[in-house]
Amino acid sequence: MTAAGDVRVEPFDEYNRVLVAQVHPPGWVNPVPAGRYHLVVLGAGTAGLVTASIAAGLGARVALIERHLMGGDCLTVGCVPSKALIAAARSWQSAAESSRTFGGPAISGKGDFAQVMGRMRRLRAGLSRIDGASRYRDLGVDVFLGEGHFIAADTLEVGGQQLRFRRAVIATGARAAVPPISGLAEAGYLTNESVFSLTELPPRLVVLGAGPIGCELAQAFARFGSAVTLLDQADRVLPRDDPDAAAVVARAMESDGVRLGLGATIARVERRGREQIVHFTLEGRAEELAADQVLVATGRAPNVEGFGLEVAGVTHGAQGVTVDDRLRTSNRRIYAAGDVCSTYQFTHAADAAARLVVANALFFGITGGRVTRLVIPWTTYTTPEVAQVGLTELEARAAGRQIQTITVPMAEVDRAVLEESTSGFLRIHLEAGTDHILGATLVAEHAGDMIGEIALAMTAGIGLARIGSTIHPYPTQSEVFRKAADAWRRTKLTPTARRAFQAFFRLLE
Ligand SMILES: Cc1cc2nc3c(=O)[nH]c(=O)nc-3n(C[C@H](O)[C@H](O)[C@H](O)COP(=O)(O)OP(=O)(O)OC[C@H]3O[C@@H](n4cnc5c(N)ncnc54)[C@H](O)[C@@H]3O)c2cc1C
């Protein structure tokens, strides 16, 4: 038995001590390895945790290896802390807007950013029990804390102990990809791994990268009162999403005070005393911008290095570990799940992949499935939120699909009107000539919660007509789905059918 090394999370206050006590307990003693495991899982983020708990629940002998914090990015430096911050930022914004929009009491003075971060740490610590080492041990999983690496095609090593396996799952996740900008490393920067350790609000923040993480955090920090500039070489925010949806988010961020520098080329970053100076070119003009912090959010790099993939005979490329449609790698004993092998780098996608892997790895795929058959929605938690499921218009056309597109502005939905959140829209792409849904984009206050209805329809093969015959409560934002069905039905009414109806009603006069 070996003792795992201890870790710290800054600031190492009462909440982060609770977090660490759960997900990397100080003094944790790794168990003695069982003979040969049915399954060894490398990495205890969402993909690894879900794989391990389901497999152990089914009675398999399972080992789980984690070098840092169980829970992975989602719990520690991803979804959980970012959504806690976003909730606080929304609340600050609502309070600030209450007087202007709703005749509420005027507020003055600054908010308390340190309290925002303390609240986040408290909530994160509270959630951490569910991913904790002791809980997983109680679920029947052998939890090994330490750096794992393959030493053979059927063996992993951790802390000097060898774990032999029938099957293994690589679930090592991804990390912030830092672009090779001259001077950036010397000047210092934040990533998602350090931004949630801030205790003071940076008065001036430059965010590099206008993808989901960059947009969510840029808007949140602007709402807290930072002067935020968001720079990206792309000419729009959220490049993977519907361009009109991205435009709504861009306008919302600007109205929250974010300065957008799109189509920018970053030349270099330098440190001058306590400031970082970002040199960039925008619309042909060279500019320099002083910042108190620079946050890099320019994409994610899969964790494929340093743990012996070559020894195990597992191939990888720019997208991470190479897998087939059943998530099997080039070594038939080894599977992969989550950010390390997926173009959908989301917690729910990692969770879904883990479920497939258990079935495919342990039950020969009898109950399993193919990853390309999954319907995976995603949401960017800006205000308004942008949710997507299935194909965007560009993707549908690139795939040569004939589509019919129905768009309903949120301005036609009473609830959105009453809440003055009408800037968004629903856009549904149908297979031309049918009500079969190929994809949808929703831009609305709670788009992430609402998109589940379309994801369910796509998963269950339910068409837009049946959504239209589903009664939605009034007034809710989800009435937008029925309105889309009504709009589609109207397009089905041919001039001949309309004339026939008119003739029928004349007979009734
Ligand atoms: C700021 C931010 C916000 C996000 N918000 C959302 C959101 O709102 N919704 C959403 O769905 N997704 C969100 N995501 C994405 C989400 O966090 C990831 O998709 C998810 O964490 C992927 O899980 P995973 O298990 O594949 O990898 P990870 O969570 O990265 O876990 C991998 C684990 O493997 C461990 N590991 C790596 N190598 C080794 C080794 N050699 N030995 C032992 N252990 C190892 C790592 O320490 C880590 O704990 C966000 C991400 C970020 C960065």
PDB file of N, CA, C and O in Angstrom, residues 74-136:
ATOM      1  N   CYS A  74     -14.965  19.398 -14.663  1.00  0.00           N
ATOM      2  CA  CYS A  74     -16.337  19.869 -14.474  1.00  0.00           C
ATOM      3  C   CYS A  74     -16.536  20.370 -13.046  1.00  0.00           C
ATOM      4  O   CYS A  74     -16.983  21.492 -12.819  1.00  0.00           O
ATOM      5  N   LEU A  75     -16.170  19.542 -12.084  1.00  0.00           N
ATOM      6  CA  LEU A  75     -16.371  19.931 -10.682  1.00  0.00           C
ATOM      7  C   LEU A  75     -15.422  21.048 -10.261  1.00  0.00           C
ATOM      8  O   LEU A  75     -15.832  22.002  -9.592  1.00  0.00           O
ATOM      9  N   THR A  76     -14.157  20.941 -10.654  1.00  0.00           N
ATOM     10  CA  THR A  76     -13.164  21.790 -10.000  1.00  0.00           C
ATOM     11  C   THR A  76     -12.880  23.093 -10.752  1.00  0.00           C
ATOM     12  O   THR A  76     -12.785  24.147 -10.138  1.00  0.00           O
ATOM     13  N   VAL A  77     -12.737  23.019 -12.085  1.00  0.00           N
ATOM     14  CA  VAL A  77     -12.339  24.221 -12.831  1.00  0.00           C
ATOM     15  C   VAL A  77     -13.144  24.394 -14.115  1.00  0.00           C
ATOM     16  O   VAL A  77     -12.655  24.957 -15.092  1.00  0.00           O
ATOM     17  N   GLY A  78     -14.376  23.882 -14.124  1.00  0.00           N
ATOM     18  CA  GLY A  78     -15.183  23.962 -15.350  1.00  0.00           C
ATOM     19  C   GLY A  78     -16.605  24.364 -15.068  1.00  0.00           C
ATOM     20  O   GLY A  78     -16.871  25.455 -14.551  1.00  0.00           O
ATOM     21  N   CYS A  79     -17.515  23.445 -15.376  1.00  0.00           N
ATOM     22  CA  CYS A  79     -18.955  23.743 -15.297  1.00  0.00           C
ATOM     23  C   CYS A  79     -19.363  24.319 -13.937  1.00  0.00           C
ATOM     24  O   CYS A  79     -20.047  25.347 -13.867  1.00  0.00           O
ATOM     25  N   VAL A  80     -18.970  23.629 -12.863  1.00  0.00           N
ATOM     26  CA  VAL A  80     -19.493  23.988 -11.539  1.00  0.00           C
ATOM     27  C   VAL A  80     -19.063  25.401 -11.125  1.00  0.00           C
ATOM     28  O   VAL A  80     -19.918  26.256 -10.862  1.00  0.00           O
ATOM     29  N   PRO A  81     -17.751  25.706 -11.077  1.00  0.00           N
ATOM     30  CA  PRO A  81     -17.406  27.069 -10.674  1.00  0.00           C
ATOM     31  C   PRO A  81     -17.902  28.123 -11.665  1.00  0.00           C
ATOM     32  O   PRO A  81     -18.321  29.218 -11.254  1.00  0.00           O
ATOM     33  N   SER A  82     -17.873  27.807 -12.976  1.00  0.00           N
ATOM     34  CA  SER A  82     -18.278  28.846 -13.942  1.00  0.00           C
ATOM     35  C   SER A  82     -19.768  29.137 -13.806  1.00  0.00           C
ATOM     36  O   SER A  82     -20.186  30.296 -13.863  1.00  0.00           O
ATOM     37  N   LYS A  83     -20.591  28.099 -13.587  1.00  0.00           N
ATOM     38  CA  LYS A  83     -22.027  28.368 -13.486  1.00  0.00           C
ATOM     39  C   LYS A  83     -22.370  29.043 -12.158  1.00  0.00           C
ATOM     40  O   LYS A  83     -23.338  29.806 -12.077  1.00  0.00           O
ATOM     41  N   ALA A  84     -21.578  28.793 -11.125  1.00  0.00           N
ATOM     42  CA  ALA A  84     -21.794  29.518  -9.864  1.00  0.00           C
ATOM     43  C   ALA A  84     -21.502  31.014 -10.069  1.00  0.00           C
ATOM     44  O   ALA A  84     -22.240  31.877  -9.593  1.00  0.00           O
ATOM     45  N   LEU A  85     -20.439  31.305 -10.813  1.00  0.00           N
ATOM     46  CA  LEU A  85     -20.111  32.714 -11.097  1.00  0.00           C
ATOM     47  C   LEU A  85     -21.181  33.361 -11.971  1.00  0.00           C
ATOM     48  O   LEU A  85     -21.584  34.506 -11.747  1.00  0.00           O
ATOM     49  N   ILE A  86     -21.630  32.608 -12.969  1.00  0.00           N
ATOM     50  CA  ILE A  86     -22.621  33.164 -13.903  1.00  0.00           C
ATOM     51  C   ILE A  86     -23.925  33.471 -13.166  1.00  0.00           C
ATOM     52  O   ILE A  86     -24.562  34.497 -13.416  1.00  0.00           O
ATOM     53  N   ALA A  87     -24.296  32.583 -12.232  1.00  0.00           N
ATOM     54  CA  ALA A  87     -25.524  32.850 -11.453  1.00  0.00           C
ATOM     55  C   ALA A  87     -25.370  34.153 -10.672  1.00  0.00           C
ATOM     56  O   ALA A  87     -26.291  34.978 -10.618  1.00  0.00           O
ATOM     57  N   ALA A  88     -24.192  34.358 -10.083  1.00  0.00           N
ATOM     58  CA  ALA A  88     -23.964  35.598  -9.324  1.00  0.00           C
ATOM     59  C   ALA A  88     -23.984  36.807 -10.254  1.00  0.00           C
ATOM     60  O   ALA A  88     -24.587  37.838  -9.941  1.00  0.00           O
ATOM     61  N   ALA A  89     -23.351  36.656 -11.413  1.00  0.00           N
ATOM     62  CA  ALA A  89     -23.285  37.787 -12.354  1.00  0.00           C
ATOM     63  C   ALA A  89     -24.686  38.160 -12.845  1.00  0.00           C
ATOM     64  O   ALA A  89     -25.012  39.343 -13.009  1.00  0.00           O
ATOM     65  N   ARG A  90     -25.533  37.163 -13.070  1.00  0.00           N
ATOM     66  CA  ARG A  90     -26.917  37.433 -13.502  1.00  0.00           C
ATOM     67  C   ARG A  90     -27.675  38.189 -12.418  1.00  0.00           C
ATOM     68  O   ARG A  90     -28.434  39.106 -12.698  1.00  0.00           O
ATOM     69  N   SER A  91     -27.438  37.746 -11.181  1.00  0.00           N
ATOM     70  CA  SER A  91     -28.128  38.395 -10.075  1.00  0.00           C
ATOM     71  C   SER A  91     -27.690  39.859  -9.952  1.00  0.00           C
ATOM     72  O   SER A  91     -28.515  40.753  -9.755  1.00  0.00           O
ATOM     73  N   TRP A  92     -26.377  40.105 -10.088  1.00  0.00           N
ATOM     74  CA  TRP A  92     -25.885  41.486 -10.039  1.00  0.00           C
ATOM     75  C   TRP A  92     -26.539  42.308 -11.163  1.00  0.00           C
ATOM     76  O   TRP A  92     -26.952  43.444 -10.955  1.00  0.00           O
ATOM     77  N   GLN A  93     -26.604  41.714 -12.344  1.00  0.00           N
ATOM     78  CA  GLN A  93     -27.135  42.442 -13.497  1.00  0.00           C
ATOM     79  C   GLN A  93     -28.624  42.738 -13.306  1.00  0.00           C
ATOM     80  O   GLN A  93     -29.085  43.843 -13.586  1.00  0.00           O
ATOM     81  N   SER A  94     -29.368  41.742 -12.799  1.00  0.00           N
ATOM     82  CA  SER A  94     -30.805  41.958 -12.567  1.00  0.00           C
ATOM     83  C   SER A  94     -31.001  43.086 -11.568  1.00  0.00           C
ATOM     84  O   SER A  94     -31.870  43.938 -11.750  1.00  0.00           O
ATOM     85  N   ALA A  95     -30.168  43.074 -10.515  1.00  0.00           N
ATOM     86  CA  ALA A  95     -30.303  44.131  -9.505  1.00  0.00           C
ATOM     87  C   ALA A  95     -30.020  45.491 -10.134  1.00  0.00           C
ATOM     88  O   ALA A  95     -30.744  46.463  -9.913  1.00  0.00           O
ATOM     89  N   ALA A  96     -28.988  45.543 -10.988  1.00  0.00           N
ATOM     90  CA  ALA A  96     -28.620  46.819 -11.607  1.00  0.00           C
ATOM     91  C   ALA A  96     -29.705  47.291 -12.572  1.00  0.00           C
ATOM     92  O   ALA A  96     -29.948  48.488 -12.707  1.00  0.00           O
ATOM     93  N   GLU A  97     -30.382  46.333 -13.244  1.00  0.00           N
ATOM     94  CA  GLU A  97     -31.388  46.701 -14.249  1.00  0.00           C
ATOM     95  C   GLU A  97     -32.769  46.925 -13.649  1.00  0.00           C
ATOM     96  O   GLU A  97     -33.667  47.434 -14.313  1.00  0.00           O
ATOM     97  N   SER A  98     -32.937  46.492 -12.407  1.00  0.00           N
ATOM     98  CA  SER A  98     -34.275  46.493 -11.822  1.00  0.00           C
ATOM     99  C   SER A  98     -34.911  47.881 -11.831  1.00  0.00           C
ATOM    100  O   SER A  98     -36.082  48.043 -12.178  1.00  0.00           O
ATOM    101  N   SER A  99     -34.127  48.865 -11.484  1.00  0.00           N
ATOM    102  CA  SER A  99     -34.676  50.213 -11.421  1.00  0.00           C
ATOM    103  C   SER A  99     -35.065  50.703 -12.810  1.00  0.00           C
ATOM    104  O   SER A  99     -36.180  51.180 -13.041  1.00  0.00           O
ATOM    105  N   ARG A 100     -34.159  50.521 -13.773  1.00  0.00           N
ATOM    106  CA  ARG A 100     -34.385  51.038 -15.127  1.00  0.00           C
ATOM    107  C   ARG A 100     -35.543  50.313 -15.819  1.00  0.00           C
ATOM    108  O   ARG A 100     -36.405  50.926 -16.411  1.00  0.00           O
ATOM    109  N   THR A 101     -35.597  48.995 -15.675  1.00  0.00           N
ATOM    110  CA  THR A 101     -36.561  48.219 -16.456  1.00  0.00           C
ATOM    111  C   THR A 101     -37.861  47.974 -15.717  1.00  0.00           C
ATOM    112  O   THR A 101     -38.931  48.006 -16.306  1.00  0.00           O
ATOM    113  N   PHE A 102     -37.774  47.735 -14.410  1.00  0.00           N
ATOM    114  CA  PHE A 102     -38.967  47.285 -13.688  1.00  0.00           C
ATOM    115  C   PHE A 102     -39.456  48.297 -12.645  1.00  0.00           C
ATOM    116  O   PHE A 102     -40.347  47.991 -11.863  1.00  0.00           O
ATOM    117  N   GLY A 103     -38.841  49.456 -12.602  1.00  0.00           N
ATOM    118  CA  GLY A 103     -39.228  50.418 -11.575  1.00  0.00           C
ATOM    119  C   GLY A 103     -38.836  49.971 -10.184  1.00  0.00           C
ATOM    120  O   GLY A 103     -39.433  50.381  -9.184  1.00  0.00           O
ATOM    121  N   GLY A 104     -37.851  49.100 -10.095  1.00  0.00           N
ATOM    122  CA  GLY A 104     -37.398  48.610  -8.789  1.00  0.00           C
ATOM    123  C   GLY A 104     -36.541  49.641  -8.082  1.00  0.00           C
ATOM    124  O   GLY A 104     -36.239  50.697  -8.637  1.00  0.00           O
ATOM    125  N   PRO A 105     -36.121  49.301  -6.853  1.00  0.00           N
ATOM    126  CA  PRO A 105     -35.292  50.254  -6.110  1.00  0.00           C
ATOM    127  C   PRO A 105     -33.929  50.433  -6.779  1.00  0.00           C
ATOM    128  O   PRO A 105     -33.353  49.459  -7.259  1.00  0.00           O
ATOM    129  N   ALA A 106     -33.468  51.667  -6.845  1.00  0.00           N
ATOM    130  CA  ALA A 106     -32.154  51.913  -7.447  1.00  0.00           C
ATOM    131  C   ALA A 106     -31.079  51.402  -6.499  1.00  0.00           C
ATOM    132  O   ALA A 106     -31.225  51.503  -5.282  1.00  0.00           O
ATOM    133  N   ILE A 107     -30.048  50.825  -7.050  1.00  0.00           N
ATOM    134  CA  ILE A 107     -28.957  50.376  -6.181  1.00  0.00           C
ATOM    135  C   ILE A 107     -27.722  51.213  -6.467  1.00  0.00           C
ATOM    136  O   ILE A 107     -27.557  51.745  -7.562  1.00  0.00           O
ATOM    137  N   SER A 108     -26.873  51.310  -5.484  1.00  0.00           N
ATOM    138  CA  SER A 108     -25.627  52.045  -5.699  1.00  0.00           C
ATOM    139  C   SER A 108     -24.508  51.270  -5.011  1.00  0.00           C
ATOM    140  O   SER A 108     -24.758  50.362  -4.216  1.00  0.00           O
ATOM    141  N   GLY A 109     -23.302  51.614  -5.358  1.00  0.00           N
ATOM    142  CA  GLY A 109     -22.160  50.963  -4.721  1.00  0.00           C
ATOM    143  C   GLY A 109     -21.741  49.717  -5.462  1.00  0.00           C
ATOM    144  O   GLY A 109     -22.428  49.244  -6.374  1.00  0.00           O
ATOM    145  N   LYS A 110     -20.572  49.222  -5.060  1.00  0.00           N
ATOM    146  CA  LYS A 110     -20.015  48.054  -5.742  1.00  0.00           C
ATOM    147  C   LYS A 110     -20.437  46.774  -5.038  1.00  0.00           C
ATOM    148  O   LYS A 110     -20.702  46.776  -3.848  1.00  0.00           O
ATOM    149  N   GLY A 111     -20.453  45.683  -5.782  1.00  0.00           N
ATOM    150  CA  GLY A 111     -20.706  44.386  -5.174  1.00  0.00           C
ATOM    151  C   GLY A 111     -19.429  43.844  -4.547  1.00  0.00           C
ATOM    152  O   GLY A 111     -18.366  44.468  -4.625  1.00  0.00           O
ATOM    153  N   ASP A 112     -19.558  42.669  -3.956  1.00  0.00           N
ATOM    154  CA  ASP A 112     -18.432  42.067  -3.240  1.00  0.00           C
ATOM    155  C   ASP A 112     -17.966  40.818  -4.008  1.00  0.00           C
ATOM    156  O   ASP A 112     -18.524  39.728  -3.834  1.00  0.00           O
ATOM    157  N   PHE A 113     -16.957  41.019  -4.854  1.00  0.00           N
ATOM    158  CA  PHE A 113     -16.467  39.913  -5.689  1.00  0.00           C
ATOM    159  C   PHE A 113     -15.901  38.785  -4.824  1.00  0.00           C
ATOM    160  O   PHE A 113     -16.073  37.599  -5.137  1.00  0.00           O
ATOM    161  N   ALA A 114     -15.232  39.155  -3.740  1.00  0.00           N
ATOM    162  CA  ALA A 114     -14.655  38.113  -2.876  1.00  0.00           C
ATOM    163  C   ALA A 114     -15.765  37.205  -2.348  1.00  0.00           C
ATOM    164  O   ALA A 114     -15.590  35.994  -2.225  1.00  0.00           O
ATOM    165  N   GLN A 115     -16.939  37.790  -2.089  1.00  0.00           N
ATOM    166  CA  GLN A 115     -18.058  36.975  -1.603  1.00  0.00           C
ATOM    167  C   GLN A 115     -18.584  36.055  -2.708  1.00  0.00           C
ATOM    168  O   GLN A 115     -18.964  34.912  -2.456  1.00  0.00           O
ATOM    169  N   VAL A 116     -18.584  36.583  -3.950  1.00  0.00           N
ATOM    170  CA  VAL A 116     -18.990  35.746  -5.094  1.00  0.00           C
ATOM    171  C   VAL A 116     -18.117  34.494  -5.155  1.00  0.00           C
ATOM    172  O   VAL A 116     -18.610  33.370  -5.322  1.00  0.00           O
ATOM    173  N   MET A 117     -16.802  34.707  -5.020  1.00  0.00           N
ATOM    174  CA  MET A 117     -15.876  33.574  -5.139  1.00  0.00           C
ATOM    175  C   MET A 117     -15.991  32.642  -3.930  1.00  0.00           C
ATOM    176  O   MET A 117     -15.888  31.423  -4.064  1.00  0.00           O
ATOM    177  N   GLY A 118     -16.223  33.227  -2.758  1.00  0.00           N
ATOM    178  CA  GLY A 118     -16.405  32.406  -1.560  1.00  0.00           C
ATOM    179  C   GLY A 118     -17.657  31.546  -1.689  1.00  0.00           C
ATOM    180  O   GLY A 118     -17.660  30.360  -1.338  1.00  0.00           O
ATOM    181  N   ARG A 119     -18.723  32.150  -2.212  1.00  0.00           N
ATOM    182  CA  ARG A 119     -19.973  31.394  -2.439  1.00  0.00           C
ATOM    183  C   ARG A 119     -19.719  30.229  -3.393  1.00  0.00           C
ATOM    184  O   ARG A 119     -20.156  29.101  -3.155  1.00  0.00           O
ATOM    185  N   MET A 120     -18.981  30.537  -4.470  1.00  0.00           N
ATOM    186  CA  MET A 120     -18.674  29.478  -5.440  1.00  0.00           C
ATOM    187  C   MET A 120     -17.902  28.345  -4.760  1.00  0.00           C
ATOM    188  O   MET A 120     -18.224  27.152  -4.929  1.00  0.00           O
ATOM    189  N   ARG A 121     -16.902  28.691  -3.955  1.00  0.00           N
ATOM    190  CA  ARG A 121     -16.086  27.653  -3.311  1.00  0.00           C
ATOM    191  C   ARG A 121     -16.932  26.819  -2.338  1.00  0.00           C
ATOM    192  O   ARG A 121     -16.763  25.616  -2.229  1.00  0.00           O
ATOM    193  N   ARG A 122     -17.863  27.520  -1.657  1.00  0.00           N
ATOM    194  CA  ARG A 122     -18.725  26.803  -0.699  1.00  0.00           C
ATOM    195  C   ARG A 122     -19.615  25.794  -1.439  1.00  0.00           C
ATOM    196  O   ARG A 122     -19.719  24.629  -1.060  1.00  0.00           O
ATOM    197  N   LEU A 123     -20.222  26.250  -2.538  1.00  0.00           N
ATOM    198  CA  LEU A 123     -21.132  25.364  -3.282  1.00  0.00           C
ATOM    199  C   LEU A 123     -20.357  24.218  -3.928  1.00  0.00           C
ATOM    200  O   LEU A 123     -20.818  23.069  -3.957  1.00  0.00           O
ATOM    201  N   ARG A 124     -19.179  24.529  -4.457  1.00  0.00           N
ATOM    202  CA  ARG A 124     -18.357  23.491  -5.094  1.00  0.00           C
ATOM    203  C   ARG A 124     -17.954  22.432  -4.063  1.00  0.00           C
ATOM    204  O   ARG A 124     -18.024  21.227  -4.336  1.00  0.00           O
ATOM    205  N   ALA A 125     -17.564  22.914  -2.885  1.00  0.00           N
ATOM    206  CA  ALA A 125     -17.188  21.965  -1.827  1.00  0.00           C
ATOM    207  C   ALA A 125     -18.381  21.086  -1.469  1.00  0.00           C
ATOM    208  O   ALA A 125     -18.244  19.871  -1.272  1.00  0.00           O
ATOM    209  N   GLY A 126     -19.572  21.702  -1.433  1.00  0.00           N
ATOM    210  CA  GLY A 126     -20.778  20.941  -1.099  1.00  0.00           C
ATOM    211  C   GLY A 126     -21.059  19.846  -2.124  1.00  0.00           C
ATOM    212  O   GLY A 126     -21.484  18.741  -1.771  1.00  0.00           O
ATOM    213  N   LEU A 127     -20.829  20.162  -3.395  1.00  0.00           N
ATOM    214  CA  LEU A 127     -21.094  19.172  -4.448  1.00  0.00           C
ATOM    215  C   LEU A 127     -20.025  18.089  -4.514  1.00  0.00           C
ATOM    216  O   LEU A 127     -20.245  17.035  -5.116  1.00  0.00           O
ATOM    217  N   SER A 128     -18.863  18.350  -3.912  1.00  0.00           N
ATOM    218  CA  SER A 128     -17.716  17.464  -4.151  1.00  0.00           C
ATOM    219  C   SER A 128     -17.884  16.079  -3.523  1.00  0.00           C
ATOM    220  O   SER A 128     -17.275  15.117  -3.974  1.00  0.00           O
ATOM    221  N   ARG A 129     -18.749  15.965  -2.500  1.00  0.00           N
ATOM    222  CA  ARG A 129     -18.892  14.674  -1.836  1.00  0.00           C
ATOM    223  C   ARG A 129     -19.278  13.572  -2.821  1.00  0.00           C
ATOM    224  O   ARG A 129     -18.785  12.446  -2.769  1.00  0.00           O
ATOM    225  N   ILE A 130     -20.118  13.961  -3.760  1.00  0.00           N
ATOM    226  CA  ILE A 130     -20.670  12.980  -4.700  1.00  0.00           C
ATOM    227  C   ILE A 130     -19.569  12.353  -5.588  1.00  0.00           C
ATOM    228  O   ILE A 130     -19.701  11.236  -6.062  1.00  0.00           O
ATOM    229  N   ASP A 131     -18.489  13.124  -5.801  1.00  0.00           N
ATOM    230  CA  ASP A 131     -17.371  12.612  -6.620  1.00  0.00           C
ATOM    231  C   ASP A 131     -16.216  12.116  -5.743  1.00  0.00           C
ATOM    232  O   ASP A 131     -15.133  11.805  -6.249  1.00  0.00           O
ATOM    233  N   GLY A 132     -16.438  12.060  -4.429  1.00  0.00           N
ATOM    234  CA  GLY A 132     -15.342  11.857  -3.485  1.00  0.00           C
ATOM    235  C   GLY A 132     -14.752  10.450  -3.491  1.00  0.00           C
ATOM    236  O   GLY A 132     -15.405   9.461  -3.863  1.00  0.00           O
ATOM    237  N   ALA A 133     -13.506  10.382  -3.042  1.00  0.00           N
ATOM    238  CA  ALA A 133     -12.771   9.104  -3.032  1.00  0.00           C
ATOM    239  C   ALA A 133     -13.459   8.093  -2.115  1.00  0.00           C
ATOM    240  O   ALA A 133     -13.614   6.919  -2.480  1.00  0.00           O
ATOM    241  N   SER A 134     -13.898   8.527  -0.945  1.00  0.00           N
ATOM    242  CA  SER A 134     -14.518   7.576  -0.006  1.00  0.00           C
ATOM    243  C   SER A 134     -15.817   7.042  -0.577  1.00  0.00           C
ATOM    244  O   SER A 134     -16.137   5.858  -0.444  1.00  0.00           O
ATOM    245  N   ARG A 135     -16.581   7.916  -1.214  1.00  0.00           N
ATOM    246  CA  ARG A 135     -17.852   7.457  -1.798  1.00  0.00           C
ATOM    247  C   ARG A 135     -17.587   6.385  -2.846  1.00  0.00           C
ATOM    248  O   ARG A 135     -18.278   5.368  -2.890  1.00  0.00           O
ATOM    249  N   TYR A 136     -16.577   6.617  -3.673  1.00  0.00           N
ATOM    250  CA  TYR A 136     -16.290   5.622  -4.721  1.00  0.00           C
ATOM    251  C   TYR A 136     -15.775   4.315  -4.124  1.00  0.00           C
ATOM    252  O   TYR A 136     -16.110   3.237  -4.598  1.00  0.00           O
TER     253      TYR A 136
END
